[in-house]
Amino acid sequence: MSNGYPRLLEDRDVLVVRGDEQKRALVRGWLDGYDGPLPRYRIELFLGKDLYTATAMDMFEALVRLRRQLEPKGWMVAVQGSRRDTYPSGMGRDVGGGRRIYVMRMGRAATSSDLVDTLADAALDQLATIAEQEAYRDTWHAAPKHRP
């Protein structure tokens, strides 16, 4: 592609877990360019000799699509975007490409201090499946909130 694309945004090792099994994997996040006004993000995960890749209009959705490939095999990626209690806002997806997401605390409105990087490391006890993450998001949205 021209105009400096694809652009490498993330290039580092992450922990990938399956039950008691833990492996290091290389994750790369790319901005491949634009289709008109719409961005195209790509995530690659090199797990042993296997390569998993997913593309989407934001980095968080690319991660979700990558996780959809890994979950049936029992693998979870230990990054903030795989936590039960994280999710991007619509504006964060549109303006920020889903590269930062909110930690959602029950009963509390999210603020800028709750933002974390989608592909930053996460503790293993915070990881969840996509379905668990979406259920938490729905419950958080429905719950009354107060401002901190």
Short mmCIF file of N, CA and C in Angstrom, two decimals:
data_model
loop_
_atom_site.label_atom_id
_atom_site.label_comp_id
_atom_site.label_asym_id
_atom_site.label_seq_id
_atom_site.Cartn_x
_atom_site.Cartn_y
_atom_site.Cartn_z
N MET A 1 0.84 -1.18 0.00
CA MET A 1 0.00 0.00 0.00
C MET A 1 0.88 1.24 0.00
N SER A 2 0.34 2.34 -0.43
CA SER A 2 1.10 3.58 -0.46
C SER A 2 0.78 4.43 0.76
N ASN A 3 1.33 5.63 0.80
CA ASN A 3 1.09 6.59 1.87
C ASN A 3 1.50 6.07 3.25
N GLY A 4 2.54 5.26 3.33
CA GLY A 4 3.04 4.79 4.61
C GLY A 4 2.25 3.64 5.22
N TYR A 5 1.43 2.96 4.46
CA TYR A 5 0.66 1.83 4.96
C TYR A 5 1.16 0.56 4.31
N PRO A 6 1.11 -0.55 4.97
CA PRO A 6 0.63 -0.73 6.34
C PRO A 6 1.58 -0.12 7.36
N ARG A 7 1.01 0.30 8.50
CA ARG A 7 1.76 0.93 9.58
C ARG A 7 1.70 0.01 10.80
N LEU A 8 2.87 -0.41 11.27
CA LEU A 8 2.96 -1.28 12.44
C LEU A 8 2.69 -0.47 13.70
N LEU A 9 1.69 -0.86 14.49
CA LEU A 9 1.31 -0.15 15.70
C LEU A 9 1.72 -0.89 16.97
N GLU A 10 1.83 -2.20 16.89
CA GLU A 10 2.14 -3.03 18.05
C GLU A 10 2.99 -4.19 17.59
N ASP A 11 4.03 -4.51 18.35
CA ASP A 11 4.93 -5.61 17.98
C ASP A 11 5.60 -6.09 19.26
N ARG A 12 5.00 -7.09 19.91
CA ARG A 12 5.55 -7.54 21.18
C ARG A 12 5.02 -8.93 21.54
N ASP A 13 5.63 -9.52 22.56
CA ASP A 13 5.19 -10.81 23.06
C ASP A 13 4.03 -10.63 24.03
N VAL A 14 3.11 -11.58 23.98
CA VAL A 14 2.00 -11.64 24.93
C VAL A 14 1.90 -13.07 25.45
N LEU A 15 1.22 -13.21 26.56
CA LEU A 15 0.98 -14.52 27.13
C LEU A 15 -0.34 -15.06 26.56
N VAL A 16 -0.33 -16.32 26.15
CA VAL A 16 -1.53 -17.00 25.67
C VAL A 16 -1.70 -18.22 26.55
N VAL A 17 -2.92 -18.44 27.06
CA VAL A 17 -3.14 -19.50 28.03
C VAL A 17 -4.28 -20.42 27.58
N ARG A 18 -4.13 -21.69 28.00
CA ARG A 18 -5.17 -22.70 27.76
C ARG A 18 -5.13 -23.61 28.99
N GLY A 19 -6.10 -23.42 29.88
CA GLY A 19 -6.08 -24.17 31.13
C GLY A 19 -4.82 -23.81 31.91
N ASP A 20 -4.02 -24.82 32.26
CA ASP A 20 -2.76 -24.59 32.98
C ASP A 20 -1.59 -24.33 32.04
N GLU A 21 -1.81 -24.49 30.74
CA GLU A 21 -0.75 -24.30 29.75
C GLU A 21 -0.59 -22.82 29.42
N GLN A 22 0.66 -22.36 29.42
CA GLN A 22 0.95 -20.97 29.09
C GLN A 22 2.05 -20.93 28.03
N LYS A 23 1.87 -20.07 27.04
CA LYS A 23 2.87 -19.89 25.99
C LYS A 23 3.04 -18.41 25.71
N ARG A 24 4.22 -18.06 25.26
CA ARG A 24 4.46 -16.70 24.77
C ARG A 24 4.17 -16.71 23.28
N ALA A 25 3.57 -15.63 22.81
CA ALA A 25 3.26 -15.50 21.39
C ALA A 25 3.56 -14.08 20.96
N LEU A 26 3.94 -13.92 19.73
CA LEU A 26 4.19 -12.59 19.17
C LEU A 26 2.88 -12.04 18.64
N VAL A 27 2.54 -10.82 19.05
CA VAL A 27 1.36 -10.16 18.52
C VAL A 27 1.81 -8.92 17.77
N ARG A 28 1.22 -8.73 16.61
CA ARG A 28 1.49 -7.52 15.82
C ARG A 28 0.15 -6.89 15.47
N GLY A 29 0.04 -5.60 15.69
CA GLY A 29 -1.15 -4.85 15.33
C GLY A 29 -0.80 -3.86 14.24
N TRP A 30 -1.59 -3.81 13.19
CA TRP A 30 -1.32 -2.99 12.02
C TRP A 30 -2.50 -2.07 11.69
N LEU A 31 -2.20 -0.92 11.19
CA LEU A 31 -3.19 -0.11 10.47
C LEU A 31 -2.83 -0.29 9.01
N ASP A 32 -3.67 -1.02 8.29
CA ASP A 32 -3.37 -1.35 6.89
C ASP A 32 -3.64 -0.19 5.94
N GLY A 33 -4.44 0.76 6.36
CA GLY A 33 -4.78 1.89 5.50
C GLY A 33 -6.26 2.18 5.62
N TYR A 34 -6.79 2.81 4.60
CA TYR A 34 -8.20 3.24 4.63
C TYR A 34 -8.91 2.80 3.37
N ASP A 35 -10.15 2.41 3.56
CA ASP A 35 -11.05 2.13 2.44
C ASP A 35 -12.02 3.31 2.41
N GLY A 36 -11.68 4.33 1.65
CA GLY A 36 -12.41 5.60 1.72
C GLY A 36 -12.12 6.20 3.09
N PRO A 37 -13.15 6.56 3.85
CA PRO A 37 -12.91 7.12 5.18
C PRO A 37 -12.74 6.06 6.27
N LEU A 38 -12.94 4.79 5.94
CA LEU A 38 -12.93 3.73 6.95
C LEU A 38 -11.55 3.10 7.09
N PRO A 39 -11.04 3.02 8.33
CA PRO A 39 -9.74 2.39 8.54
C PRO A 39 -9.84 0.88 8.46
N ARG A 40 -8.72 0.25 8.27
CA ARG A 40 -8.64 -1.21 8.25
C ARG A 40 -7.48 -1.62 9.15
N TYR A 41 -7.83 -2.25 10.28
CA TYR A 41 -6.83 -2.72 11.25
C TYR A 41 -6.66 -4.23 11.10
N ARG A 42 -5.47 -4.69 11.45
CA ARG A 42 -5.16 -6.13 11.37
C ARG A 42 -4.35 -6.53 12.59
N ILE A 43 -4.67 -7.68 13.14
CA ILE A 43 -3.89 -8.27 14.22
C ILE A 43 -3.37 -9.62 13.73
N GLU A 44 -2.10 -9.86 14.01
CA GLU A 44 -1.47 -11.15 13.74
C GLU A 44 -0.98 -11.71 15.06
N LEU A 45 -1.19 -13.00 15.27
CA LEU A 45 -0.69 -13.69 16.45
C LEU A 45 0.08 -14.91 15.99
N PHE A 46 1.35 -14.96 16.34
CA PHE A 46 2.22 -16.08 15.98
C PHE A 46 2.34 -16.97 17.21
N LEU A 47 1.63 -18.08 17.21
CA LEU A 47 1.60 -19.02 18.33
C LEU A 47 2.27 -20.30 17.88
N GLY A 48 3.53 -20.46 18.31
CA GLY A 48 4.32 -21.59 17.81
C GLY A 48 4.51 -21.42 16.32
N LYS A 49 4.15 -22.45 15.55
CA LYS A 49 4.28 -22.32 14.10
C LYS A 49 2.96 -21.93 13.44
N ASP A 50 1.95 -21.65 14.25
CA ASP A 50 0.65 -21.25 13.72
C ASP A 50 0.53 -19.73 13.68
N LEU A 51 -0.06 -19.23 12.61
CA LEU A 51 -0.33 -17.80 12.47
C LEU A 51 -1.84 -17.60 12.43
N TYR A 52 -2.32 -16.75 13.32
CA TYR A 52 -3.72 -16.35 13.34
C TYR A 52 -3.77 -14.88 12.95
N THR A 53 -4.72 -14.52 12.12
CA THR A 53 -4.83 -13.12 11.70
C THR A 53 -6.31 -12.75 11.58
N ALA A 54 -6.59 -11.49 11.88
CA ALA A 54 -7.96 -10.99 11.79
C ALA A 54 -7.91 -9.51 11.44
N THR A 55 -8.89 -9.05 10.66
CA THR A 55 -8.98 -7.65 10.28
C THR A 55 -10.36 -7.11 10.63
N ALA A 56 -10.40 -5.79 10.86
CA ALA A 56 -11.66 -5.12 11.18
C ALA A 56 -11.46 -3.62 11.06
N MET A 57 -12.55 -2.87 11.28
CA MET A 57 -12.48 -1.41 11.19
C MET A 57 -11.91 -0.77 12.45
N ASP A 58 -11.67 -1.56 13.51
CA ASP A 58 -10.97 -1.03 14.69
C ASP A 58 -10.18 -2.17 15.33
N MET A 59 -9.21 -1.80 16.15
CA MET A 59 -8.30 -2.78 16.74
C MET A 59 -9.03 -3.73 17.70
N PHE A 60 -9.99 -3.20 18.47
CA PHE A 60 -10.73 -4.06 19.39
C PHE A 60 -11.51 -5.14 18.63
N GLU A 61 -12.19 -4.75 17.57
CA GLU A 61 -12.96 -5.74 16.80
C GLU A 61 -12.04 -6.75 16.13
N ALA A 62 -10.86 -6.31 15.68
CA ALA A 62 -9.89 -7.26 15.12
C ALA A 62 -9.48 -8.27 16.20
N LEU A 63 -9.29 -7.80 17.44
CA LEU A 63 -8.96 -8.70 18.54
C LEU A 63 -10.10 -9.68 18.79
N VAL A 64 -11.33 -9.21 18.80
CA VAL A 64 -12.48 -10.10 18.99
C VAL A 64 -12.49 -11.18 17.91
N ARG A 65 -12.27 -10.80 16.68
CA ARG A 65 -12.26 -11.77 15.59
C ARG A 65 -11.12 -12.78 15.73
N LEU A 66 -9.98 -12.32 16.23
CA LEU A 66 -8.86 -13.21 16.51
C LEU A 66 -9.23 -14.19 17.63
N ARG A 67 -9.85 -13.65 18.67
CA ARG A 67 -10.27 -14.51 19.79
C ARG A 67 -11.30 -15.55 19.35
N ARG A 68 -12.14 -15.22 18.38
CA ARG A 68 -13.12 -16.19 17.87
C ARG A 68 -12.43 -17.39 17.21
N GLN A 69 -11.23 -17.19 16.71
CA GLN A 69 -10.45 -18.29 16.14
C GLN A 69 -9.78 -19.12 17.23
N LEU A 70 -9.36 -18.46 18.31
CA LEU A 70 -8.61 -19.12 19.37
C LEU A 70 -9.49 -19.83 20.40
N GLU A 71 -10.63 -19.24 20.72
CA GLU A 71 -11.49 -19.79 21.79
C GLU A 71 -11.91 -21.25 21.55
N PRO A 72 -12.28 -21.64 20.32
CA PRO A 72 -12.66 -23.05 20.13
C PRO A 72 -11.51 -24.02 20.43
N LYS A 73 -10.28 -23.53 20.39
CA LYS A 73 -9.11 -24.37 20.71
C LYS A 73 -8.72 -24.24 22.17
N GLY A 74 -9.49 -23.42 22.93
CA GLY A 74 -9.23 -23.27 24.36
C GLY A 74 -8.26 -22.16 24.72
N TRP A 75 -7.73 -21.43 23.75
CA TRP A 75 -6.73 -20.40 24.01
C TRP A 75 -7.37 -19.06 24.36
N MET A 76 -6.72 -18.35 25.29
CA MET A 76 -7.11 -16.98 25.63
C MET A 76 -5.85 -16.11 25.58
N VAL A 77 -5.99 -14.90 25.06
CA VAL A 77 -4.87 -13.96 24.94
C VAL A 77 -4.93 -13.04 26.15
N ALA A 78 -3.85 -12.97 26.90
CA ALA A 78 -3.81 -12.21 28.16
C ALA A 78 -3.54 -10.73 27.89
N VAL A 79 -4.52 -10.07 27.28
CA VAL A 79 -4.45 -8.63 27.03
C VAL A 79 -5.70 -7.97 27.58
N GLN A 80 -5.63 -6.65 27.79
CA GLN A 80 -6.74 -5.90 28.37
C GLN A 80 -8.04 -6.09 27.59
N GLY A 81 -7.96 -6.18 26.28
CA GLY A 81 -9.14 -6.36 25.46
C GLY A 81 -9.82 -7.71 25.62
N SER A 82 -9.20 -8.62 26.37
CA SER A 82 -9.79 -9.94 26.64
C SER A 82 -10.34 -10.04 28.06
N ARG A 83 -10.33 -8.94 28.79
CA ARG A 83 -10.86 -8.95 30.16
C ARG A 83 -12.39 -8.95 30.14
N ARG A 84 -12.97 -9.54 31.16
CA ARG A 84 -14.42 -9.58 31.32
C ARG A 84 -14.99 -8.16 31.41
N ASP A 85 -14.28 -7.27 32.07
CA ASP A 85 -14.82 -5.95 32.41
C ASP A 85 -14.28 -4.80 31.56
N THR A 86 -13.86 -5.10 30.34
CA THR A 86 -13.40 -4.03 29.44
C THR A 86 -14.20 -4.03 28.15
N TYR A 87 -14.37 -2.82 27.60
CA TYR A 87 -15.07 -2.67 26.33
C TYR A 87 -14.84 -1.24 25.82
N PRO A 88 -14.76 -1.06 24.51
CA PRO A 88 -14.56 0.30 23.99
C PRO A 88 -15.88 1.07 23.90
N SER A 89 -15.78 2.37 23.92
CA SER A 89 -16.94 3.21 23.64
C SER A 89 -17.07 3.35 22.13
N GLY A 90 -18.24 3.78 21.68
CA GLY A 90 -18.43 4.02 20.25
C GLY A 90 -17.48 5.08 19.73
N MET A 91 -17.30 6.15 20.51
CA MET A 91 -16.40 7.20 20.08
C MET A 91 -14.95 6.71 20.06
N GLY A 92 -14.59 5.88 21.06
CA GLY A 92 -13.24 5.32 21.09
C GLY A 92 -12.96 4.44 19.89
N ARG A 93 -13.99 3.81 19.38
CA ARG A 93 -13.83 2.98 18.19
C ARG A 93 -13.72 3.85 16.95
N ASP A 94 -14.61 4.85 16.85
CA ASP A 94 -14.63 5.71 15.66
C ASP A 94 -13.41 6.61 15.57
N VAL A 95 -13.07 7.25 16.66
CA VAL A 95 -11.99 8.25 16.65
C VAL A 95 -10.63 7.64 16.97
N GLY A 96 -10.61 6.70 17.92
CA GLY A 96 -9.34 6.13 18.36
C GLY A 96 -9.02 4.77 17.79
N GLY A 97 -9.86 4.27 16.90
CA GLY A 97 -9.58 2.98 16.27
C GLY A 97 -9.66 1.80 17.23
N GLY A 98 -10.35 1.97 18.37
CA GLY A 98 -10.48 0.86 19.31
C GLY A 98 -9.18 0.45 19.95
N ARG A 99 -8.21 1.36 19.97
CA ARG A 99 -6.90 1.04 20.55
C ARG A 99 -6.88 1.23 22.05
N ARG A 100 -7.90 1.93 22.59
CA ARG A 100 -8.03 2.11 24.04
C ARG A 100 -9.48 1.76 24.41
N ILE A 101 -9.63 1.13 25.56
CA ILE A 101 -10.93 0.65 26.00
C ILE A 101 -11.13 1.02 27.47
N TYR A 102 -12.38 0.96 27.89
CA TYR A 102 -12.73 1.30 29.27
C TYR A 102 -12.80 0.06 30.15
N VAL A 103 -12.30 0.20 31.38
CA VAL A 103 -12.58 -0.78 32.43
C VAL A 103 -13.91 -0.35 33.03
N MET A 104 -14.90 -1.23 32.96
CA MET A 104 -16.26 -0.93 33.43
C MET A 104 -16.42 -1.45 34.85
N ARG A 105 -16.71 -0.55 35.77
CA ARG A 105 -16.92 -0.93 37.16
C ARG A 105 -18.42 -0.81 37.46
N MET A 106 -19.00 -1.89 37.96
CA MET A 106 -20.44 -1.90 38.23
C MET A 106 -20.84 -0.74 39.14
N GLY A 107 -21.91 -0.07 38.76
CA GLY A 107 -22.44 1.03 39.55
C GLY A 107 -21.71 2.35 39.36
N ARG A 108 -20.73 2.37 38.47
CA ARG A 108 -19.93 3.58 38.27
C ARG A 108 -19.82 3.91 36.80
N ALA A 109 -20.00 5.16 36.46
CA ALA A 109 -19.80 5.60 35.08
C ALA A 109 -18.31 5.57 34.76
N ALA A 110 -17.99 5.20 33.54
CA ALA A 110 -16.59 5.16 33.11
C ALA A 110 -16.09 6.58 32.84
N THR A 111 -14.84 6.82 33.21
CA THR A 111 -14.20 8.12 32.96
C THR A 111 -12.88 7.88 32.25
N SER A 112 -12.22 8.95 31.87
CA SER A 112 -10.94 8.81 31.16
C SER A 112 -9.90 8.09 32.00
N SER A 113 -10.02 8.12 33.32
CA SER A 113 -9.06 7.40 34.17
C SER A 113 -9.25 5.89 34.10
N ASP A 114 -10.36 5.44 33.49
CA ASP A 114 -10.63 4.01 33.33
C ASP A 114 -10.13 3.46 32.00
N LEU A 115 -9.50 4.29 31.17
CA LEU A 115 -9.01 3.84 29.87
C LEU A 115 -7.72 3.03 30.01
N VAL A 116 -7.64 1.93 29.25
CA VAL A 116 -6.44 1.10 29.17
C VAL A 116 -6.18 0.77 27.70
N ASP A 117 -4.95 0.42 27.38
CA ASP A 117 -4.62 0.02 26.01
C ASP A 117 -5.17 -1.38 25.72
N THR A 118 -5.84 -1.53 24.61
CA THR A 118 -6.48 -2.78 24.23
C THR A 118 -5.52 -3.96 24.24
N LEU A 119 -4.30 -3.77 23.76
CA LEU A 119 -3.35 -4.88 23.65
C LEU A 119 -2.31 -4.92 24.77
N ALA A 120 -2.52 -4.13 25.85
CA ALA A 120 -1.62 -4.19 27.00
C ALA A 120 -1.86 -5.48 27.78
N ASP A 121 -0.87 -5.91 28.53
CA ASP A 121 -0.97 -7.15 29.31
C ASP A 121 -2.10 -7.07 30.33
N ALA A 122 -2.73 -8.22 30.57
CA ALA A 122 -3.78 -8.34 31.58
C ALA A 122 -3.48 -9.55 32.47
N ALA A 123 -3.94 -9.48 33.72
CA ALA A 123 -3.79 -10.59 34.65
C ALA A 123 -4.68 -11.76 34.20
N LEU A 124 -4.20 -12.96 34.43
CA LEU A 124 -4.91 -14.15 33.97
C LEU A 124 -6.29 -14.29 34.61
N ASP A 125 -6.43 -13.88 35.87
CA ASP A 125 -7.72 -14.02 36.55
C ASP A 125 -8.77 -13.03 36.05
N GLN A 126 -8.39 -12.10 35.17
CA GLN A 126 -9.32 -11.13 34.60
C GLN A 126 -9.85 -11.56 33.24
N LEU A 127 -9.28 -12.61 32.65
CA LEU A 127 -9.65 -13.01 31.30
C LEU A 127 -11.02 -13.67 31.25
N ALA A 128 -11.69 -13.52 30.12
CA ALA A 128 -13.02 -14.09 29.94
C ALA A 128 -13.21 -14.43 28.46
N THR A 129 -14.23 -15.22 28.21
CA THR A 129 -14.60 -15.49 26.83
C THR A 129 -15.29 -14.26 26.26
N ILE A 130 -15.47 -14.23 24.96
CA ILE A 130 -16.17 -13.13 24.31
C ILE A 130 -17.60 -13.04 24.85
N ALA A 131 -18.28 -14.18 24.99
CA ALA A 131 -19.66 -14.19 25.50
C ALA A 131 -19.72 -13.62 26.92
N GLU A 132 -18.77 -13.98 27.77
CA GLU A 132 -18.75 -13.46 29.14
C GLU A 132 -18.50 -11.96 29.15
N GLN A 133 -17.62 -11.50 28.28
CA GLN A 133 -17.31 -10.08 28.18
C GLN A 133 -18.55 -9.30 27.71
N GLU A 134 -19.23 -9.81 26.72
CA GLU A 134 -20.43 -9.13 26.20
C GLU A 134 -21.55 -9.13 27.23
N ALA A 135 -21.69 -10.21 27.99
CA ALA A 135 -22.72 -10.27 29.04
C ALA A 135 -22.42 -9.25 30.13
N TYR A 136 -21.15 -9.12 30.52
CA TYR A 136 -20.77 -8.13 31.53
C TYR A 136 -21.07 -6.72 31.02
N ARG A 137 -20.71 -6.46 29.76
CA ARG A 137 -20.98 -5.15 29.16
C ARG A 137 -22.47 -4.83 29.21
N ASP A 138 -23.31 -5.79 28.83
CA ASP A 138 -24.75 -5.57 28.83
C ASP A 138 -25.28 -5.30 30.24
N THR A 139 -24.78 -6.05 31.22
CA THR A 139 -25.20 -5.84 32.62
C THR A 139 -24.74 -4.47 33.11
N TRP A 140 -23.52 -4.09 32.77
CA TRP A 140 -22.98 -2.78 33.18
C TRP A 140 -23.81 -1.66 32.57
N HIS A 141 -24.15 -1.77 31.29
CA HIS A 141 -24.96 -0.75 30.63
C HIS A 141 -26.34 -0.60 31.29
N ALA A 142 -26.93 -1.70 31.70
CA ALA A 142 -28.28 -1.68 32.28
C ALA A 142 -28.29 -1.20 33.73
N ALA A 143 -27.16 -1.30 34.41
CA ALA A 143 -27.11 -0.96 35.85
C ALA A 143 -27.09 0.56 36.04
N PRO A 144 -27.75 1.06 37.12
CA PRO A 144 -27.65 2.49 37.43
C PRO A 144 -26.19 2.83 37.78
N LYS A 145 -25.80 4.05 37.44
CA LYS A 145 -24.41 4.47 37.65
C LYS A 145 -24.35 5.81 38.35
N HIS A 146 -23.29 5.99 39.10
CA HIS A 146 -23.00 7.30 39.68
C HIS A 146 -21.63 7.75 39.19
N ARG A 147 -21.44 9.04 39.19
CA ARG A 147 -20.14 9.60 38.79
C ARG A 147 -19.19 9.53 39.97
N PRO A 148 -17.95 9.13 39.71
CA PRO A 148 -16.95 9.07 40.80
C PRO A 148 -16.62 10.46 41.32
#
